[in-house]
């Protein structure tokens, strides 16, 4: 079972071939937190690697200060410590709108069906559903009415 | 009023279906209590002391007659035949079954109503004054902008899990009747070179830490308003405290950063929003569509018929008194706004709370709005109801009708026009019961002549620190507190709403509920002996300070607690 849902070509679907979370894959690349990412970046200086890690931010991290890392990272994971902590919605909005980040923005942590559509509207493009929840059912959370202001 | 378009209809209906599904998943065990909590709160559903409470949104306090009739019918079918109007212009049903809620919401949707974001840590109902569009001292009609804000805030995905609730109020008159200074964001709408601008104030709120808001920006063009608010909310969402519920309102963030540093943060964010062209854009056409719903033609009223009105004024003193106390002039010549008092004075103080209306009263009032007004009813911050656009010749029959349904107490703005939260009889948060205190006050001050002699005097009662009765800004405020499992009531004086808003000062040790009427009597007696000319209660305290009033209350008081 995969807990991952992603928007691919505008369609939300359960994903079974994710490069970041495939168990026992030799090709598995890493998801690094800010300090580890900086270190990786420093070690990479001058070399070219095909395995560029993804970046995971905590809700307190400020994307504006991480532009150098964001230029590298093909995926940014934003963590919901609790689903009631809404900071990651603004982080995603900042990433997408203010900073023009084009890669995958992934919701991880306390990620639940009833918030998926809100996340998507703020710029999230993939969702790692909390382990004890049914991801197939959670997919229905993205079929909801998408309210948009200034229609 | 605002007319829903197909999109609004689709939105509220889809929301009903979504919540129906969420209730089913909760009842089926798929959603935990914690997971269901914010979902139900954002649909207006609270767990109270004895039952579920559903808070229905009344955007900026405006209802159509049909909507009020529907609320009456819902009260009969799903509640105990009454509803409670709140200080934020919403309506609460107190005795609701969870399994009925989706059907109630569906019925509401049929009349273009909902309960979206009447609770939860999100942007709540946008409020404005009850006399919007008709107030004699109005600069511009705030309702189109309040509606614009409603649309922007509704299910705005970025701001549904803020650190804490967020309240916005708009005013655009010489006198502020929407308490905008005590809101997270207070907006003052004004005209400059023919265009609409806003003064934006941030960081106000009552509760445990009462603070009036501070100037964020002096002059923001209406088309920039949403971008500016988006920047403000984003700064708050990211940096507001989440570790302590009581320190989570934006006022604490503004206070800890200082208004200047907070403004810098907002300006920076706002600039980034501008640079990325991601601010919500509102066209002139969109505003025009919204505004059209609020425009009304006023037929010229015949002066001849006023003769009859004048005759009744001369003939019937009670009528004249009601006119004096419960009606307000409008900017439209020949029309009057009429306030129906939900504070019924000594007549029925055993049975109803301030802000309560029975289902029959709702239907009767709706019928009167159709007959004498414009089919519209407003809810005031003081928990009364207003019919606007009443022709003078209709005032006498309207007054008679109000008398018949118990809404004619001529006490608007007087001591017995009490603002009160529902208190411990209903609310699970309250630590004291406010309604018995309110009733004792009604009993003590049952002489209209004395009330009129006292003149303008606001009395606000809150059953706990959360301050839903806004006791800090009442000329007299009463706050219920508990000590050793006993109910005590702290009295503040000198608070004030409006542009000259002030937070009241505690006069001293708290009192037992049964002492409160005497305390108030001493305060008012002292005022009558100390006032100069036609100085009102608030001005008298401002001139003399709290001390002489404190002495008047405590010199003969023995029962008061020593150190609460």
PDB file of N, CA and C in Angstrom, chain B residues 411-458:
ATOM      1  N   UNK B 411     -35.844  51.232  25.773  1.00  0.00           N
ATOM      2  CA  UNK B 411     -34.630  51.302  26.599  1.00  0.00           C
ATOM      3  C   UNK B 411     -33.338  51.215  25.793  1.00  0.00           C
ATOM      4  N   UNK B 412     -33.409  51.531  24.502  1.00  0.00           N
ATOM      5  CA  UNK B 412     -32.190  51.415  23.687  1.00  0.00           C
ATOM      6  C   UNK B 412     -31.131  52.419  24.166  1.00  0.00           C
ATOM      7  N   UNK B 413     -29.967  51.904  24.466  1.00  0.00           N
ATOM      8  CA  UNK B 413     -28.874  52.760  24.943  1.00  0.00           C
ATOM      9  C   UNK B 413     -28.919  53.044  26.429  1.00  0.00           C
ATOM     10  N   UNK B 414     -29.960  52.538  27.107  1.00  0.00           N
ATOM     11  CA  UNK B 414     -30.078  52.781  28.549  1.00  0.00           C
ATOM     12  C   UNK B 414     -29.515  51.602  29.341  1.00  0.00           C
ATOM     13  N   UNK B 415     -29.466  51.784  30.644  1.00  0.00           N
ATOM     14  CA  UNK B 415     -28.854  50.786  31.513  1.00  0.00           C
ATOM     15  C   UNK B 415     -29.386  49.367  31.308  1.00  0.00           C
ATOM     16  N   UNK B 416     -30.691  49.244  31.079  1.00  0.00           N
ATOM     17  CA  UNK B 416     -31.269  47.901  30.965  1.00  0.00           C
ATOM     18  C   UNK B 416     -31.117  47.299  29.566  1.00  0.00           C
ATOM     19  N   UNK B 417     -30.519  48.056  28.652  1.00  0.00           N
ATOM     20  CA  UNK B 417     -30.226  47.512  27.315  1.00  0.00           C
ATOM     21  C   UNK B 417     -28.911  46.740  27.439  1.00  0.00           C
ATOM     22  N   UNK B 418     -28.952  45.715  28.265  1.00  0.00           N
ATOM     23  CA  UNK B 418     -27.737  45.018  28.679  1.00  0.00           C
ATOM     24  C   UNK B 418     -27.195  44.122  27.562  1.00  0.00           C
ATOM     25  N   UNK B 419     -25.880  44.174  27.360  1.00  0.00           N
ATOM     26  CA  UNK B 419     -25.223  43.165  26.523  1.00  0.00           C
ATOM     27  C   UNK B 419     -24.769  42.061  27.465  1.00  0.00           C
ATOM     28  N   UNK B 420     -25.120  40.834  27.128  1.00  0.00           N
ATOM     29  CA  UNK B 420     -24.674  39.745  27.989  1.00  0.00           C
ATOM     30  C   UNK B 420     -24.378  38.504  27.167  1.00  0.00           C
ATOM     31  N   UNK B 421     -23.352  37.783  27.546  1.00  0.00           N
ATOM     32  CA  UNK B 421     -23.127  36.468  26.962  1.00  0.00           C
ATOM     33  C   UNK B 421     -24.137  35.512  27.596  1.00  0.00           C
ATOM     34  N   UNK B 422     -24.345  34.326  27.032  1.00  0.00           N
ATOM     35  CA  UNK B 422     -25.333  33.402  27.617  1.00  0.00           C
ATOM     36  C   UNK B 422     -24.888  32.836  28.972  1.00  0.00           C
ATOM     37  N   UNK B 423     -23.597  32.877  29.243  1.00  0.00           N
ATOM     38  CA  UNK B 423     -23.102  32.468  30.558  1.00  0.00           C
ATOM     39  C   UNK B 423     -23.250  30.984  30.839  1.00  0.00           C
ATOM     40  N   UNK B 424     -23.036  30.650  32.099  1.00  0.00           N
ATOM     41  CA  UNK B 424     -22.949  29.257  32.517  1.00  0.00           C
ATOM     42  C   UNK B 424     -24.224  28.448  32.363  1.00  0.00           C
ATOM     43  N   UNK B 425     -25.357  29.102  32.112  1.00  0.00           N
ATOM     44  CA  UNK B 425     -26.575  28.330  31.865  1.00  0.00           C
ATOM     45  C   UNK B 425     -26.455  27.538  30.570  1.00  0.00           C
ATOM     46  N   UNK B 426     -25.649  28.048  29.647  1.00  0.00           N
ATOM     47  CA  UNK B 426     -25.478  27.374  28.359  1.00  0.00           C
ATOM     48  C   UNK B 426     -24.033  27.018  28.057  1.00  0.00           C
ATOM     49  N   UNK B 427     -23.159  27.999  28.249  1.00  0.00           N
ATOM     50  CA  UNK B 427     -21.810  27.895  27.695  1.00  0.00           C
ATOM     51  C   UNK B 427     -20.912  27.020  28.558  1.00  0.00           C
ATOM     52  N   UNK B 428     -20.152  26.153  27.886  1.00  0.00           N
ATOM     53  CA  UNK B 428     -19.261  25.245  28.606  1.00  0.00           C
ATOM     54  C   UNK B 428     -17.997  25.961  29.076  1.00  0.00           C
ATOM     55  N   UNK B 429     -17.698  27.110  28.506  1.00  0.00           N
ATOM     56  CA  UNK B 429     -16.490  27.839  28.887  1.00  0.00           C
ATOM     57  C   UNK B 429     -16.729  28.732  30.100  1.00  0.00           C
ATOM     58  N   UNK B 430     -17.938  29.258  30.203  1.00  0.00           N
ATOM     59  CA  UNK B 430     -18.244  30.226  31.261  1.00  0.00           C
ATOM     60  C   UNK B 430     -18.052  29.606  32.636  1.00  0.00           C
ATOM     61  N   UNK B 431     -17.495  30.381  33.580  1.00  0.00           N
ATOM     62  CA  UNK B 431     -17.474  29.843  34.933  1.00  0.00           C
ATOM     63  C   UNK B 431     -18.563  30.415  35.821  1.00  0.00           C
ATOM     64  N   UNK B 432     -19.328  31.354  35.306  1.00  0.00           N
ATOM     65  CA  UNK B 432     -20.420  31.896  36.122  1.00  0.00           C
ATOM     66  C   UNK B 432     -21.683  32.032  35.282  1.00  0.00           C
ATOM     67  N   UNK B 433     -22.799  32.130  35.986  1.00  0.00           N
ATOM     68  CA  UNK B 433     -24.069  32.334  35.308  1.00  0.00           C
ATOM     69  C   UNK B 433     -24.362  33.824  35.223  1.00  0.00           C
ATOM     70  N   UNK B 434     -24.543  34.309  34.010  1.00  0.00           N
ATOM     71  CA  UNK B 434     -24.769  35.741  33.824  1.00  0.00           C
ATOM     72  C   UNK B 434     -26.252  36.090  33.820  1.00  0.00           C
ATOM     73  N   UNK B 435     -27.078  35.147  33.372  1.00  0.00           N
ATOM     74  CA  UNK B 435     -28.486  35.500  33.169  1.00  0.00           C
ATOM     75  C   UNK B 435     -29.206  35.842  34.477  1.00  0.00           C
ATOM     76  N   UNK B 436     -28.953  35.108  35.574  1.00  0.00           N
ATOM     77  CA  UNK B 436     -29.596  35.503  36.832  1.00  0.00           C
ATOM     78  C   UNK B 436     -29.195  36.922  37.267  1.00  0.00           C
ATOM     79  N   UNK B 437     -27.939  37.286  37.014  1.00  0.00           N
ATOM     80  CA  UNK B 437     -27.488  38.638  37.370  1.00  0.00           C
ATOM     81  C   UNK B 437     -28.237  39.665  36.525  1.00  0.00           C
ATOM     82  N   UNK B 438     -28.340  39.346  35.237  1.00  0.00           N
ATOM     83  CA  UNK B 438     -29.033  40.261  34.338  1.00  0.00           C
ATOM     84  C   UNK B 438     -30.485  40.451  34.784  1.00  0.00           C
ATOM     85  N   UNK B 439     -31.106  39.367  35.202  1.00  0.00           N
ATOM     86  CA  UNK B 439     -32.508  39.457  35.631  1.00  0.00           C
ATOM     87  C   UNK B 439     -32.656  40.289  36.903  1.00  0.00           C
ATOM     88  N   UNK B 440     -31.710  40.112  37.813  1.00  0.00           N
ATOM     89  CA  UNK B 440     -31.768  40.927  39.040  1.00  0.00           C
ATOM     90  C   UNK B 440     -31.628  42.403  38.719  1.00  0.00           C
ATOM     91  N   UNK B 441     -30.795  42.692  37.713  1.00  0.00           N
ATOM     92  CA  UNK B 441     -30.607  44.094  37.321  1.00  0.00           C
ATOM     93  C   UNK B 441     -31.897  44.640  36.710  1.00  0.00           C
ATOM     94  N   UNK B 442     -32.531  43.821  35.857  1.00  0.00           N
ATOM     95  CA  UNK B 442     -33.809  44.248  35.270  1.00  0.00           C
ATOM     96  C   UNK B 442     -34.839  44.526  36.367  1.00  0.00           C
ATOM     97  N   UNK B 443     -34.823  43.711  37.416  1.00  0.00           N
ATOM     98  CA  UNK B 443     -35.784  43.854  38.501  1.00  0.00           C
ATOM     99  C   UNK B 443     -35.497  45.139  39.299  1.00  0.00           C
ATOM    100  N   UNK B 444     -34.202  45.368  39.554  1.00  0.00           N
ATOM    101  CA  UNK B 444     -33.805  46.540  40.338  1.00  0.00           C
ATOM    102  C   UNK B 444     -34.135  47.845  39.599  1.00  0.00           C
ATOM    103  N   UNK B 445     -33.886  47.822  38.289  1.00  0.00           N
ATOM    104  CA  UNK B 445     -34.062  49.058  37.521  1.00  0.00           C
ATOM    105  C   UNK B 445     -35.311  48.942  36.650  1.00  0.00           C
ATOM    106  N   UNK B 446     -36.451  48.817  37.299  1.00  0.00           N
ATOM    107  CA  UNK B 446     -37.683  48.603  36.543  1.00  0.00           C
ATOM    108  C   UNK B 446     -38.474  49.898  36.379  1.00  0.00           C
ATOM    109  N   UNK B 447     -37.885  51.021  36.793  1.00  0.00           N
ATOM    110  CA  UNK B 447     -38.577  52.298  36.634  1.00  0.00           C
ATOM    111  C   UNK B 447     -38.003  53.045  35.433  1.00  0.00           C
ATOM    112  N   UNK B 448     -38.822  53.124  34.382  1.00  0.00           N
ATOM    113  CA  UNK B 448     -38.342  53.769  33.164  1.00  0.00           C
ATOM    114  C   UNK B 448     -37.916  55.209  33.386  1.00  0.00           C
ATOM    115  N   UNK B 449     -38.629  55.898  34.276  1.00  0.00           N
ATOM    116  CA  UNK B 449     -38.289  57.305  34.513  1.00  0.00           C
ATOM    117  C   UNK B 449     -36.868  57.440  35.025  1.00  0.00           C
ATOM    118  N   UNK B 450     -36.512  56.543  35.928  1.00  0.00           N
ATOM    119  CA  UNK B 450     -35.149  56.579  36.478  1.00  0.00           C
ATOM    120  C   UNK B 450     -34.123  56.276  35.381  1.00  0.00           C
ATOM    121  N   UNK B 451     -34.426  55.308  34.545  1.00  0.00           N
ATOM    122  CA  UNK B 451     -33.514  54.955  33.448  1.00  0.00           C
ATOM    123  C   UNK B 451     -33.323  56.118  32.481  1.00  0.00           C
ATOM    124  N   UNK B 452     -34.425  56.784  32.205  1.00  0.00           N
ATOM    125  CA  UNK B 452     -34.325  57.932  31.299  1.00  0.00           C
ATOM    126  C   UNK B 452     -33.561  59.069  31.939  1.00  0.00           C
ATOM    127  N   UNK B 453     -33.740  59.231  33.234  1.00  0.00           N
ATOM    128  CA  UNK B 453     -32.994  60.236  33.984  1.00  0.00           C
ATOM    129  C   UNK B 453     -31.484  59.934  33.887  1.00  0.00           C
ATOM    130  N   UNK B 454     -31.139  58.653  33.999  1.00  0.00           N
ATOM    131  CA  UNK B 454     -29.728  58.254  33.888  1.00  0.00           C
ATOM    132  C   UNK B 454     -29.174  58.514  32.492  1.00  0.00           C
ATOM    133  N   UNK B 455     -30.027  58.317  31.521  1.00  0.00           N
ATOM    134  CA  UNK B 455     -29.603  58.546  30.143  1.00  0.00           C
ATOM    135  C   UNK B 455     -28.705  57.444  29.626  1.00  0.00           C
ATOM    136  N   UNK B 456     -27.915  57.809  28.632  1.00  0.00           N
ATOM    137  CA  UNK B 456     -27.067  56.865  27.914  1.00  0.00           C
ATOM    138  C   UNK B 456     -26.082  56.169  28.857  1.00  0.00           C
ATOM    139  N   UNK B 457     -26.180  54.855  28.932  1.00  0.00           N
ATOM    140  CA  UNK B 457     -25.305  54.107  29.845  1.00  0.00           C
ATOM    141  C   UNK B 457     -25.246  52.665  29.385  1.00  0.00           C
ATOM    142  N   UNK B 458     -24.063  52.197  29.051  1.00  0.00           N
ATOM    143  CA  UNK B 458     -23.979  50.819  28.575  1.00  0.00           C
ATOM    144  C   UNK B 458     -23.511  49.892  29.682  1.00  0.00           C
TER     145      UNK B 458
END
